[in-house]
CSV table of C-alpha atoms and ligand atoms in Angstrom, one decimal:
chain,number,residue,atom,x,y,z
A,1,MET,CA,0.0,0.0,0.0
A,2,LEU,CA,2.7,2.5,1.1
A,3,ASP,CA,4.8,1.4,-1.8
A,4,SER,CA,2.0,2.2,-4.3
A,5,ILE,CA,1.4,5.6,-2.7
A,6,MET,CA,5.1,6.4,-3.0
A,7,ARG,CA,5.1,5.4,-6.7
A,8,ALA,CA,2.0,7.5,-7.3
A,9,LEU,CA,3.7,10.5,-5.6
A,10,ALA,CA,6.8,9.9,-7.7
A,11,GLY,CA,4.6,9.9,-10.8
A,12,VAL,CA,3.0,13.2,-9.8
A,13,LEU,CA,6.4,14.8,-9.2
A,14,LEU,CA,7.6,13.6,-12.5
A,15,MET,CA,4.5,15.1,-14.2
A,16,LEU,CA,5.1,18.4,-12.4
A,17,ALA,CA,8.7,18.4,-13.4
A,18,ALA,CA,7.7,17.6,-17.0
A,19,SER,CA,5.1,20.3,-17.1
A,20,GLY,CA,7.6,22.7,-15.6
A,21,CYS,CA,9.9,22.1,-18.4
A,22,GLY,CA,7.2,22.2,-21.0
A,23,SER,CA,5.9,25.6,-19.9
A,24,SER,CA,9.1,27.3,-20.7
A,25,SER,CA,8.9,27.2,-24.5
A,26,THR,CA,11.7,29.6,-25.1
A,27,PRO,CA,15.1,28.0,-25.6
A,28,ALA,CA,17.8,28.5,-22.9
A,29,ALA,CA,19.8,31.7,-23.3
A,30,PRO,CA,23.3,31.4,-24.7
A,31,SER,CA,25.9,31.0,-22.0
A,32,VAL,CA,27.9,34.0,-23.2
A,33,THR,CA,26.6,37.0,-21.2
A,34,THR,CA,27.1,40.4,-22.7
A,35,LEU,CA,27.6,43.3,-20.3
A,36,THR,CA,27.4,46.9,-21.6
A,37,GLY,CA,27.8,50.5,-20.5
A,38,THR,CA,27.4,53.7,-22.5
A,39,VAL,CA,28.2,57.3,-21.7
A,40,THR,CA,27.6,60.4,-23.8
A,41,ASP,CA,28.8,64.0,-23.8
A,42,ALA,CA,28.0,67.2,-25.7
A,43,ALA,CA,29.8,68.2,-28.8
A,44,GLY,CA,31.6,71.6,-28.7
A,45,ASP,CA,32.5,71.6,-25.0
A,46,ALA,CA,36.2,70.6,-25.4
A,47,LEU,CA,38.8,72.8,-23.9
A,48,PRO,CA,41.1,74.5,-26.4
A,49,ARG,CA,44.8,74.0,-25.7
A,50,PRO,CA,47.9,75.9,-26.9
A,51,GLY,CA,49.6,74.3,-29.9
A,52,VAL,CA,46.5,72.4,-31.1
A,53,THR,CA,44.4,73.6,-34.0
A,54,VAL,CA,41.7,70.9,-33.8
A,55,THR,CA,40.7,70.0,-30.3
A,56,PRO,CA,39.7,66.4,-29.6
A,57,ASP,CA,36.0,66.5,-28.5
A,58,LEU,CA,34.4,63.4,-27.0
A,59,VAL,CA,30.7,62.7,-27.7
A,60,GLY,CA,30.4,59.1,-26.5
A,61,ALA,CA,31.9,55.8,-25.4
A,62,THR,CA,30.6,52.3,-25.1
A,63,ILE,CA,32.1,49.3,-23.3
A,64,GLU,CA,30.9,45.8,-24.2
A,65,VAL,CA,32.1,42.7,-22.3
A,66,SER,CA,31.6,39.3,-23.8
A,67,GLY,CA,33.4,36.0,-24.2
A,68,GLY,CA,36.2,37.1,-21.9
A,69,ASN,CA,37.0,40.3,-23.8
A,70,LEU,CA,36.3,44.0,-23.2
A,71,THR,CA,35.6,46.0,-26.3
A,72,LEU,CA,35.8,49.7,-26.1
A,73,MET,CA,34.3,52.1,-28.8
A,74,VAL,CA,34.9,55.8,-28.4
A,75,THR,CA,33.3,58.4,-30.6
A,76,LEU,CA,34.5,62.0,-31.1
A,77,ALA,CA,32.7,65.0,-32.6
A,78,PRO,CA,33.1,65.0,-36.4
A,79,GLY,CA,36.6,66.0,-37.5
A,80,THR,CA,38.1,66.2,-34.1
A,81,LEU,CA,39.9,62.8,-33.9
A,82,SER,CA,43.4,62.6,-35.3
A,83,GLN,CA,44.1,58.8,-35.6
A,84,THR,CA,47.8,59.3,-35.1
A,85,GLN,CA,47.9,62.4,-32.8
A,86,THR,CA,44.9,62.0,-30.4
A,87,LEU,CA,45.3,60.1,-27.1
A,88,VAL,CA,42.1,58.6,-25.7
A,89,GLY,CA,42.4,57.4,-22.1
A,90,VAL,CA,39.8,55.1,-20.6
A,91,THR,CA,39.9,54.9,-16.9
A,92,LEU,CA,38.5,51.7,-15.3
A,93,ASP,CA,37.4,51.2,-11.7
A,94,THR,CA,37.2,47.4,-12.1
A,95,ASP,CA,36.5,46.7,-8.4
A,96,GLU,CA,34.1,49.7,-8.2
A,97,ASN,CA,35.9,50.7,-5.0
A,98,PRO,CA,37.1,54.4,-4.8
A,99,ALA,CA,39.6,53.4,-2.1
A,100,THR,CA,41.7,51.2,-4.4
A,101,GLY,CA,43.7,52.4,-7.4
A,102,SER,CA,44.6,55.9,-8.4
A,103,PRO,CA,42.2,58.5,-6.9
A,104,GLY,CA,39.9,59.9,-9.4
A,105,ILE,CA,40.8,60.5,-13.1
A,106,ASP,CA,42.7,63.8,-13.2
A,107,SER,CA,45.8,65.1,-11.4
A,108,ALA,CA,43.6,67.1,-9.1
A,109,SER,CA,41.8,64.0,-7.8
A,110,THR,CA,38.4,65.7,-8.6
A,111,ASP,CA,36.6,62.4,-8.8
A,112,ALA,CA,38.4,60.6,-5.9
A,113,ALA,CA,35.1,60.0,-4.1
A,114,LEU,CA,33.5,58.5,-7.2
A,115,MET,CA,36.3,56.4,-8.7
A,116,GLY,CA,39.5,54.7,-7.8
A,117,THR,CA,41.2,54.0,-11.2
A,118,ASP,CA,42.6,50.4,-11.2
A,119,TYR,CA,43.4,50.2,-15.0
A,120,VAL,CA,43.8,52.6,-17.9
A,121,ILE,CA,43.6,51.9,-21.6
A,122,ASN,CA,45.5,54.5,-23.6
A,123,ALA,CA,45.0,54.6,-27.3
A,124,VAL,CA,46.9,55.4,-29.4
A,125,ALA,CA,50.1,54.9,-27.5
A,126,PRO,CA,52.8,55.6,-28.6
A,127,ARG,CA,52.0,58.5,-30.9
A,128,ASN,CA,51.8,57.6,-34.6
A,129,SER,CA,51.0,54.0,-33.9
A,130,ALA,CA,47.9,51.8,-34.0
A,131,GLN,CA,48.4,50.4,-30.6
A,132,ALA,CA,46.8,50.7,-27.2
A,133,LEU,CA,48.7,50.3,-23.9
A,134,VAL,CA,47.0,48.7,-20.9
A,135,LEU,CA,48.2,50.1,-17.6
A,136,ARG,CA,47.6,48.9,-14.1
A,137,ALA,CA,47.7,51.2,-11.0
A,138,THR,CA,50.4,50.2,-8.7
A,139,GLY,CA,49.1,52.1,-5.7
A,140,ASN,CA,47.2,55.0,-4.5
A,141,SER,CA,49.6,57.5,-6.1
A,142,TYR,CA,49.0,58.1,-9.9
A,143,GLN,CA,51.6,55.4,-10.7
A,144,PHE,CA,51.0,52.8,-13.3
A,145,VAL,CA,52.8,49.9,-15.0
A,146,THR,CA,52.2,48.6,-18.5
A,147,VAL,CA,50.6,45.2,-18.4
A,148,GLY,CA,49.9,44.7,-22.1
A,149,THR,CA,49.1,46.0,-25.5
A,150,ALA,CA,46.2,45.7,-27.9
A,151,PRO,CA,45.6,46.8,-31.5
A,152,VAL,CA,43.5,49.9,-32.2
A,153,THR,CA,41.1,50.1,-35.2
A,154,PHE,CA,39.1,53.0,-36.6
A,155,PRO,CA,35.6,51.8,-37.7
A,156,SER,CA,35.0,55.4,-39.0
A,157,THR,CA,37.0,58.6,-39.2
A,158,ASP,CA,35.6,59.7,-35.8
A,159,GLN,CA,35.6,56.4,-34.0
A,160,LEU,CA,38.3,54.3,-32.2
A,161,ARG,CA,38.0,50.7,-31.1
A,162,VAL,CA,40.1,48.5,-28.9
A,163,THR,CA,39.5,45.0,-27.6
A,164,VAL,CA,41.3,43.9,-24.4
A,165,PRO,CA,41.1,40.4,-22.8
A,166,LEU,CA,39.8,40.5,-19.2
A,167,SER,CA,43.0,38.5,-18.4
A,168,LEU,CA,44.9,41.8,-18.8
A,169,LEU,CA,42.5,43.5,-16.4
A,170,GLY,CA,43.1,41.1,-13.4
A,171,ASN,CA,40.5,38.6,-14.7
A,172,ASP,CA,37.8,41.0,-13.8
A,173,ASP,CA,34.1,39.9,-14.0
A,174,GLY,CA,33.5,42.7,-16.5
A,175,ARG,CA,31.3,44.8,-14.1
A,176,MET,CA,33.0,48.1,-13.6
A,177,LYS,CA,32.9,51.9,-13.5
A,178,PHE,CA,34.5,54.0,-16.2
A,179,LYS,CA,35.3,57.4,-17.6
A,180,VAL,CA,37.0,58.5,-20.8
A,181,VAL,CA,39.4,61.5,-21.3
A,182,CYS,CA,41.3,62.7,-24.4
A,183,SER,CA,44.2,64.9,-25.2
A,184,GLN,CA,46.5,65.6,-28.1
A,185,TYR,CA,50.2,64.7,-28.6
A,186,LEU,CA,52.5,67.7,-28.9
A,187,THR,CA,55.6,65.6,-29.3
A,188,ASP,CA,56.4,61.9,-28.9
A,189,THR,CA,56.7,62.4,-25.1
A,190,THR,CA,54.5,65.4,-24.4
A,191,LEU,CA,50.7,66.0,-24.4
A,192,THR,CA,48.3,68.8,-24.0
A,193,GLY,CA,46.3,68.8,-20.9
A,194,ILE,CA,43.0,66.9,-21.0
A,195,THR,CA,40.7,68.5,-23.6
A,196,ASP,CA,37.5,66.6,-22.8
A,197,PHE,CA,35.9,64.2,-20.3
A,198,VAL,CA,32.9,61.8,-20.6
A,199,PRO,CA,31.1,61.9,-18.2
A,200,ASP,CA,32.3,65.3,-17.1
A,201,LEU,CA,34.3,65.7,-13.9
A,202,GLY,CA,32.2,65.5,-10.8
A,203,GLN,CA,29.5,63.4,-12.6
A,204,PHE,CA,28.9,59.8,-11.7
A,205,PRO,CA,30.9,57.5,-13.9
A,206,GLY,CA,29.6,55.1,-16.6
A,207,ILE,CA,28.7,51.6,-15.3
A,208,VAL,CA,29.1,48.3,-17.1
A,209,ARG,CA,26.4,45.8,-16.2
B,301,CA,CA1,32.5,66.7,-25.7
B,302,CA,CA1,39.2,50.8,-7.6
B,303,CA,CA1,34.5,44.2,-11.6
């Protein structure tokens, strides 16, 4: 008697399990999760700097993380990106902890309460190349070491793209805060001050989720 009840219960459980499966008619999502974050900025707000005729002017940036890689796409206002002379710097707070990494994103630590920069992707670096440098903060003191390089491509005249494996970013989970700055090379070893920020200084950083 008990045995038949148990078998009947098992049958009901199987049916429930089967109906549970059947009710979800959509196929399982692919195992590759894509995380994204986008920031935008006005055109025409870049700071003119001595020695530069066309000032790099950021209008937007997107980070996409998928399949173990981070792909960065930065867009400048039409005609303001020099593919060989503009330096775009992407500051990443990979652990989303303002207390770790370099404080803020500029030398005045303006954003220190919002971001502690753990990694920077500089593109192009060096000048006149199609290469990006990946840098890691070595402490809480604006000091960085190079941890790798990546090729830079230009999908259009005003866009720059870099893909970096997460293994170069401390095997981060891809969730992070970020801001983007730009400046212009004056010589191989000197740059203008930052000409534009996205999001602007003091504003909350972009978030990759
Ligand atoms: Ca701008
Ligand atoms: Ca940090
Ligand atoms: Ca993270």
